[in-house]
């Protein structure tokens, strides 16, 4: 090969690498720098990203995120599918990814009504376990999972979604079996989960996480009451996660501010833990996986410039509220990295299906720069 040809090929290779970098948004400011003085910023990571099968998504996370959450791989069903079987590999990859990139690593989640294997709520004869047996399973699970990542996973969603939208307790097997239908025991499964999580890693931050705290005042008040109960019993709770699965019309600014200020008034840190904004805003507004799917939130107009402009304006509005309350907010985490892998349909995140930063990305950066 002559010299000229070699130079041309090398030049093309550089151009190509350059283009790939632009695709991954390497030429835009890093969100973690933009929000450095305000709060940690991050996203939920899936298995493909942390195991190297989606390198462009990994490049976005590496560049922009100072904190990460495992989207699925630390859920009971994934990590502890059978009584004596733990599946550590994906979770280990997740933690290793965070450590390589010096990120604040969050564990999600220990006690939830969904994604919990059937054997947890049924004995060999198919009957529900006794209260003591279920508490024993919970303790074993928490001690094992939190214990394995002691000192490495810095904060845990200990209990996820234990409240109903009207502010009563969500009717789950955890509540029914451990709470035994008694008002005196309604927080029992939650209190025990927090106690054991603290025992398993005394330095880890512990959180309660839920959706709709910003749309239902009753639910938010119930979360406040829960925090007060735990604190009154001397249990450690560091923060409450407002998931913030939002839409173009919800939550209202007042609803979001009510949630932030009333939770912060209890003395806990407030974090936005699962932020995304669906553009299809008819129908159910919550984040109950029984009621929301990619299909139910699909929006045929999602990619249209007009829709993306609305999305950008909405993100700007939400971030101006979050920045206004930054003294109470320690972390803002998006529920996903780019549109293609989001749990909802349409175009709800800051990066599009081809990994490119969208108008919403630039609106968020601008909002931070203007504060
Ligand atoms: O995004 C998650 C999706 O991939 C899973 O199939 C689903 C069930 O495990 O959970 C989704 O994440 C949920 C999170 O764990 C808790 N809050 C609501 C989120 C969206 O459903």
Coordinates of C-alpha atoms and ligand atoms in Angstrom, one line a residue:
X1 CA 0.0 0.0 0.0
X2 CA 1.4 3.4 -0.9
X3 CA 1.8 6.1 1.6
X4 CA -1.0 8.3 0.2
X5 CA -3.5 5.4 0.4
X6 CA -2.5 4.7 4.0
X7 CA -2.9 8.3 5.0
X8 CA -6.4 8.4 3.4
X9 CA -7.5 5.3 5.1
X10 CA -6.2 6.5 8.5
X11 CA -8.0 9.8 7.8
X12 CA -11.3 8.0 7.1
X13 CA -10.9 5.9 10.2
X14 CA -10.4 9.1 12.3
X15 CA -13.5 10.7 10.7
X16 CA -15.5 7.5 11.4
X17 CA -14.5 7.4 15.0
X18 CA -15.2 11.1 15.2
X19 CA -18.7 10.5 13.9
X20 CA -19.4 7.7 16.4
X21 CA -18.4 10.0 19.1
X22 CA -20.7 12.7 18.0
X23 CA -23.4 10.1 17.8
X24 CA -22.8 9.3 21.5
X25 CA -23.0 13.0 22.2
X26 CA -19.3 13.4 23.2
X27 CA -19.2 17.0 22.0
X28 CA -21.9 18.3 24.4
X29 CA -21.4 19.3 28.0
X30 CA -21.5 16.5 30.6
X31 CA -24.6 16.6 32.7
X32 CA -22.6 15.6 35.8
X33 CA -20.5 18.8 35.3
X34 CA -23.5 20.9 34.5
X35 CA -25.2 19.9 37.8
X36 CA -22.0 19.5 39.9
X37 CA -22.8 22.2 42.4
X38 CA -26.5 21.1 42.6
X39 CA -27.1 17.4 42.9
X40 CA -25.9 14.0 41.6
X41 CA -27.3 13.2 38.2
X42 CA -27.7 9.7 36.7
X43 CA -29.7 7.0 35.2
X44 CA -31.0 3.5 35.5
X45 CA -28.8 1.0 33.7
X46 CA -29.9 -2.3 32.1
X47 CA -27.9 -5.5 31.7
X48 CA -26.8 -4.9 28.1
X49 CA -25.2 -1.6 29.1
X50 CA -23.2 -2.9 32.1
X51 CA -22.1 -6.1 30.3
X52 CA -20.6 -4.3 27.3
X53 CA -23.4 -5.2 24.8
X54 CA -24.5 -1.6 24.3
X55 CA -21.3 0.4 24.2
X56 CA -22.9 3.6 22.9
X57 CA -25.3 3.6 25.9
X58 CA -22.3 2.9 28.2
X59 CA -20.5 5.9 26.7
X60 CA -23.5 8.2 27.5
X61 CA -23.6 6.9 31.1
X62 CA -19.8 7.3 31.5
X63 CA -19.8 10.8 30.2
X64 CA -22.9 12.2 31.9
X65 CA -23.7 10.3 35.1
X66 CA -22.4 10.7 38.6
X67 CA -24.8 8.1 40.0
X68 CA -26.5 4.9 38.7
X69 CA -29.3 2.6 39.7
X70 CA -29.8 -0.9 38.5
X71 CA -33.0 -1.0 36.4
X72 CA -33.7 -4.6 37.1
X73 CA -30.7 -6.8 38.1
X74 CA -31.0 -6.3 41.8
X75 CA -34.7 -7.1 42.0
X76 CA -35.5 -10.2 44.0
X77 CA -36.7 -12.2 41.0
X78 CA -33.4 -11.5 39.2
X79 CA -30.9 -11.8 41.9
X80 CA -32.6 -14.5 44.1
X81 CA -34.8 -16.6 41.9
X82 CA -34.8 -19.7 44.1
X83 CA -34.5 -20.1 47.9
X84 CA -30.9 -21.3 47.6
X85 CA -29.9 -19.7 44.4
X86 CA -28.5 -16.3 43.9
X87 CA -27.7 -14.9 40.4
X88 CA -24.9 -12.5 41.1
X89 CA -23.2 -12.1 37.7
X90 CA -25.3 -9.2 36.3
X91 CA -25.4 -7.3 39.6
X92 CA -21.7 -7.7 39.9
X93 CA -21.2 -6.2 36.5
X94 CA -23.4 -3.3 37.4
X95 CA -21.4 -2.6 40.6
X96 CA -18.1 -3.0 38.8
X97 CA -19.3 -0.5 36.1
X98 CA -20.1 2.1 38.8
X99 CA -16.8 1.6 40.6
X100 CA -14.8 1.9 37.3
X101 CA -16.5 5.2 36.7
X102 CA -16.4 6.4 40.3
X103 CA -20.2 6.7 40.5
X104 CA -22.5 6.8 43.5
X105 CA -24.1 3.3 43.2
X106 CA -27.7 2.7 44.2
X107 CA -29.3 -0.6 44.9
X108 CA -32.9 -1.1 43.7
X109 CA -34.8 -2.6 45.5
X110 CA -35.1 -5.0 48.4
X111 CA -38.8 -5.3 49.3
X112 CA -41.4 -4.8 46.6
X113 CA -44.7 -6.5 45.7
X114 CA -43.7 -6.9 42.1
X115 CA -40.9 -9.0 40.6
X116 CA -40.8 -11.2 43.7
X117 CA -40.7 -14.9 43.0
X118 CA -43.7 -17.0 43.8
X119 CA -41.8 -19.1 46.3
X120 CA -41.5 -16.1 48.7
X121 CA -45.2 -16.0 49.2
X122 CA -46.0 -19.7 49.0
X123 CA -44.8 -22.7 51.0
X124 CA -44.3 -26.1 49.4
X125 CA -47.9 -27.0 49.8
X126 CA -49.0 -23.8 48.0
X127 CA -50.1 -22.1 51.2
X128 CA -49.0 -18.6 52.2
X129 CA -46.1 -18.7 54.6
X130 CA -46.6 -17.8 58.2
X131 CA -45.7 -14.3 59.4
X132 CA -42.5 -15.6 61.0
X133 CA -41.5 -17.6 57.9
X134 CA -42.0 -14.6 55.6
X135 CA -40.0 -12.3 57.9
X136 CA -37.2 -15.0 57.9
X137 CA -37.1 -15.0 54.1
X138 CA -37.0 -11.2 54.0
X139 CA -34.2 -11.1 56.6
X140 CA -32.2 -13.7 54.7
X141 CA -32.6 -11.9 51.4
X142 CA -31.7 -8.5 52.8
X143 CA -28.7 -9.7 54.8
X144 CA -27.3 -11.6 51.8
X145 CA -27.8 -9.0 49.1
X146 CA -26.9 -5.9 51.1
X147 CA -24.1 -7.8 52.8
X148 CA -22.5 -8.9 49.5
X149 CA -22.2 -5.3 48.4
X150 CA -21.4 -3.8 51.8
X151 CA -19.4 -0.5 51.4
X152 CA -19.8 -0.6 47.6
X153 CA -23.5 0.0 47.0
X154 CA -23.9 3.3 48.8
X155 CA -27.7 3.7 49.0
X156 CA -30.6 1.2 48.9
X157 CA -34.2 1.5 48.0
X158 CA -35.2 -0.6 50.9
X159 CA -38.9 -0.6 50.4
X160 CA -40.5 0.2 47.0
X161 CA -44.1 1.3 46.5
X162 CA -45.7 0.2 49.7
X163 CA -48.4 3.0 49.6
X164 CA -51.6 3.2 47.6
X165 CA -52.5 6.3 45.6
X166 CA -55.1 7.4 48.2
X167 CA -52.6 7.3 51.0
X168 CA -53.7 4.0 52.5
X169 CA -51.3 1.0 52.6
X170 CA -51.0 -0.8 49.3
X171 CA -52.6 -4.2 49.6
X172 CA -49.6 -6.5 49.1
X173 CA -48.7 -10.0 50.4
X174 CA -46.0 -8.3 52.5
X175 CA -48.7 -6.2 54.3
X176 CA -51.2 -9.0 54.5
X177 CA -49.0 -11.7 55.9
X178 CA -46.6 -9.7 58.1
X179 CA -49.2 -7.0 59.0
X180 CA -51.8 -9.6 59.7
X181 CA -54.6 -7.2 59.0
X182 CA -53.9 -5.3 62.2
X183 CA -53.5 -1.5 62.0
X184 CA -50.8 -1.8 64.7
X185 CA -48.7 -3.8 62.4
X186 CA -49.2 -1.9 59.2
X187 CA -45.6 -0.7 59.0
X188 CA -44.1 -3.9 60.4
X189 CA -42.7 -5.2 57.2
X190 CA -41.2 -1.8 56.4
X191 CA -39.7 -1.3 59.8
X192 CA -38.1 -4.8 59.7
X193 CA -36.7 -4.2 56.2
X194 CA -35.1 -1.0 57.3
X195 CA -33.7 -2.6 60.5
X196 CA -32.1 -5.5 58.6
X197 CA -30.7 -3.3 55.8
X198 CA -29.0 -1.2 58.4
X199 CA -27.7 -4.3 60.2
X200 CA -26.3 -5.6 56.9
X201 CA -24.5 -2.4 56.0
X202 CA -24.4 0.2 58.8
X203 CA -22.9 2.8 56.4
X204 CA -25.3 2.5 53.6
X205 CA -28.0 5.1 53.1
X206 CA -31.5 3.8 53.2
X207 CA -34.4 5.0 51.2
X208 CA -38.2 4.6 50.8
X209 CA -39.1 4.9 47.1
X210 CA -42.5 5.5 45.5
X211 CA -44.4 7.0 42.5
X212 CA -47.2 9.5 42.6
X213 CA -46.0 11.4 45.7
X214 CA -46.0 14.4 43.4
X215 CA -49.5 13.9 42.1
X216 CA -51.3 12.7 45.2
X217 CA -51.2 14.8 48.3
X218 CA -52.7 12.0 50.3
X219 CA -50.0 9.6 49.2
X220 CA -47.3 12.2 49.9
X221 CA -48.7 12.8 53.4
X222 CA -48.7 9.0 54.0
X223 CA -45.0 8.9 53.0
X224 CA -44.3 11.7 55.5
X225 CA -46.1 9.7 58.2
X226 CA -44.1 6.6 57.4
X227 CA -40.8 8.5 57.7
X228 CA -41.9 9.9 61.0
X229 CA -42.9 6.5 62.3
X230 CA -39.5 5.0 61.3
X231 CA -37.6 7.9 62.9
X232 CA -39.7 7.7 66.1
X233 CA -38.6 4.1 66.4
X234 CA -34.9 5.0 66.0
X235 CA -34.6 3.4 62.6
X236 CA -32.3 4.8 60.0
X237 CA -34.0 6.3 56.9
X238 CA -31.9 8.8 54.9
X239 CA -34.1 9.6 52.0
X240 CA -37.3 9.4 50.1
X241 CA -37.3 8.8 46.4
X242 CA -39.9 10.6 44.4
X243 CA -39.9 8.4 41.3
X244 CA -41.3 11.2 39.0
X245 CA -42.6 9.2 36.1
X246 CA -44.2 12.3 34.6
X247 CA -46.1 13.5 31.5
X248 CA -46.6 16.7 29.6
X249 CA -49.4 17.7 31.9
X250 CA -48.4 16.1 35.2
X251 CA -47.2 16.6 37.8
X252 CA -48.2 20.2 38.5
X253 CA -45.5 22.5 39.7
X254 CA -47.4 22.9 43.0
X255 CA -47.7 19.1 43.4
X256 CA -44.0 18.6 42.9
X257 CA -43.1 21.4 45.2
X258 CA -45.5 20.1 47.9
X259 CA -43.8 16.7 47.7
X260 CA -40.3 18.1 47.9
X261 CA -41.0 20.5 50.7
X262 CA -43.1 18.3 52.9
X263 CA -40.7 15.3 52.6
X264 CA -37.7 17.5 53.3
X265 CA -39.4 19.0 56.3
X266 CA -39.2 15.6 58.0
X267 CA -35.4 15.9 57.8
X268 CA -34.7 13.3 55.1
X269 CA -32.9 13.8 51.8
X270 CA -35.2 14.0 48.8
X271 CA -34.2 12.4 45.6
X272 CA -35.8 12.1 42.2
X273 CA -35.2 8.5 41.4
X274 CA -36.9 7.4 38.2
X275 CA -37.4 10.5 36.0
X276 CA -39.0 10.3 32.6
X277 CA -41.7 12.2 30.8
X278 CA -44.2 10.4 28.6
X279 CA -45.6 12.5 25.7
X280 CA -48.8 10.4 25.4
X281 CA -50.7 11.8 28.3
X282 CA -54.2 10.3 28.1
X283 CA -55.2 7.7 30.6
X284 CA -53.6 6.4 33.8
X285 CA -50.8 8.6 35.0
X286 CA -49.0 6.5 37.6
X287 CA -46.2 4.0 37.2
X288 CA -47.9 0.8 38.2
X289 CA -46.4 -1.8 35.9
X290 CA -49.8 -3.6 36.0
X291 CA -51.3 -0.6 34.2
X292 CA -48.5 0.9 32.1
X293 CA -46.6 -0.7 29.2
X294 CA -44.7 0.4 26.1
X295 CA -47.9 0.0 24.2
X296 CA -50.1 2.0 26.5
X297 CA -47.7 4.9 26.5
X298 CA -46.8 4.7 22.8
X299 CA -47.2 8.0 21.0
X300 CA -47.2 8.0 17.2
X301 CA -46.3 11.8 17.3
X302 CA -43.4 11.3 19.7
X303 CA -40.6 12.0 17.2
X304 CA -42.3 15.1 15.7
X305 CA -40.5 18.3 16.2
X306 CA -43.6 19.8 17.9
X307 CA -43.8 17.0 20.4
X308 CA -40.1 17.2 21.1
X309 CA -40.4 20.9 21.7
X310 CA -43.2 20.3 24.3
X311 CA -41.0 17.7 25.9
X312 CA -38.1 20.0 26.1
X313 CA -40.3 22.8 27.6
X314 CA -41.6 20.3 30.2
X315 CA -38.1 19.1 31.2
X316 CA -37.1 22.7 31.5
X317 CA -40.0 23.4 33.8
X318 CA -39.3 20.3 36.0
X319 CA -35.6 21.1 36.3
X320 CA -36.3 24.7 37.2
X321 CA -38.4 23.4 40.1
X322 CA -35.7 20.9 41.1
X323 CA -33.0 23.5 40.9
X324 CA -35.1 25.9 43.0
X325 CA -35.2 23.2 45.7
X326 CA -31.7 22.0 45.3
X327 CA -30.8 22.4 48.9
X328 CA -33.2 19.6 49.7
X329 CA -32.4 17.4 46.6
X330 CA -29.4 15.2 46.6
X331 CA -29.9 13.2 43.4
X332 CA -31.8 13.2 40.1
X333 CA -31.9 9.9 38.3
X334 CA -33.5 9.3 34.9
X335 CA -35.3 5.9 34.4
X336 CA -33.1 4.8 31.5
X337 CA -30.4 6.2 29.3
X338 CA -32.0 6.6 25.8
X339 CA -35.4 6.3 24.2
X340 CA -35.0 2.9 22.7
X341 CA -34.6 1.0 26.0
X342 CA -37.0 3.0 28.1
X343 CA -39.8 0.9 29.8
X344 CA -42.3 3.2 28.2
X345 CA -43.1 3.9 24.6
X346 CA -42.6 7.1 22.6
X347 CA -39.6 9.3 23.4
X348 CA -39.5 10.1 27.1
X349 CA -35.7 10.6 27.8
X350 CA -32.9 13.1 26.9
X351 CA -31.2 10.9 24.3
X352 CA -33.0 9.6 21.2
X353 CA -33.1 6.0 19.7
X354 CA -29.8 6.6 18.0
X355 CA -28.1 7.9 21.2
X356 CA -28.2 11.5 20.1
X357 CA -28.9 14.3 22.6
X358 CA -32.4 15.7 22.0
X359 CA -33.8 19.2 22.3
X360 CA -34.8 18.2 25.8
X361 CA -31.2 17.6 26.7
X362 CA -30.2 21.1 25.6
X363 CA -33.2 22.6 27.4
X364 CA -32.1 20.9 30.7
X365 CA -28.5 22.2 30.3
X366 CA -29.8 25.7 29.5
X367 CA -32.1 25.6 32.6
X368 CA -29.1 24.8 34.8
X369 CA -26.9 27.4 33.1
X370 CA -29.5 30.1 33.6
X371 CA -30.1 29.5 37.3
Ligands
LIG1 O1 -38.1 -0.4 34.0 C1 -38.4 -1.6 34.7 C2 -38.8 -2.6 33.7 O2 -37.8 -2.9 32.8 C3 -39.3 -3.9 34.4 O3 -39.9 -4.8 33.5 C4 -40.3 -3.5 35.5 C5 -40.7 -4.7 36.3 O4 -39.6 -5.1 37.0 O5 -39.8 -2.5 36.3 C6 -39.5 -1.3 35.7 O6 -39.0 -0.4 36.7 C7 -39.9 0.0 37.7 C8 -39.1 0.3 38.9 O7 -38.4 -0.9 39.3 C9 -40.1 0.7 40.1 N1 -40.9 1.8 39.7 C10 -41.6 1.8 38.4 C11 -40.6 1.4 37.3 C12 -41.3 1.3 36.0 O8 -42.3 0.3 36.0

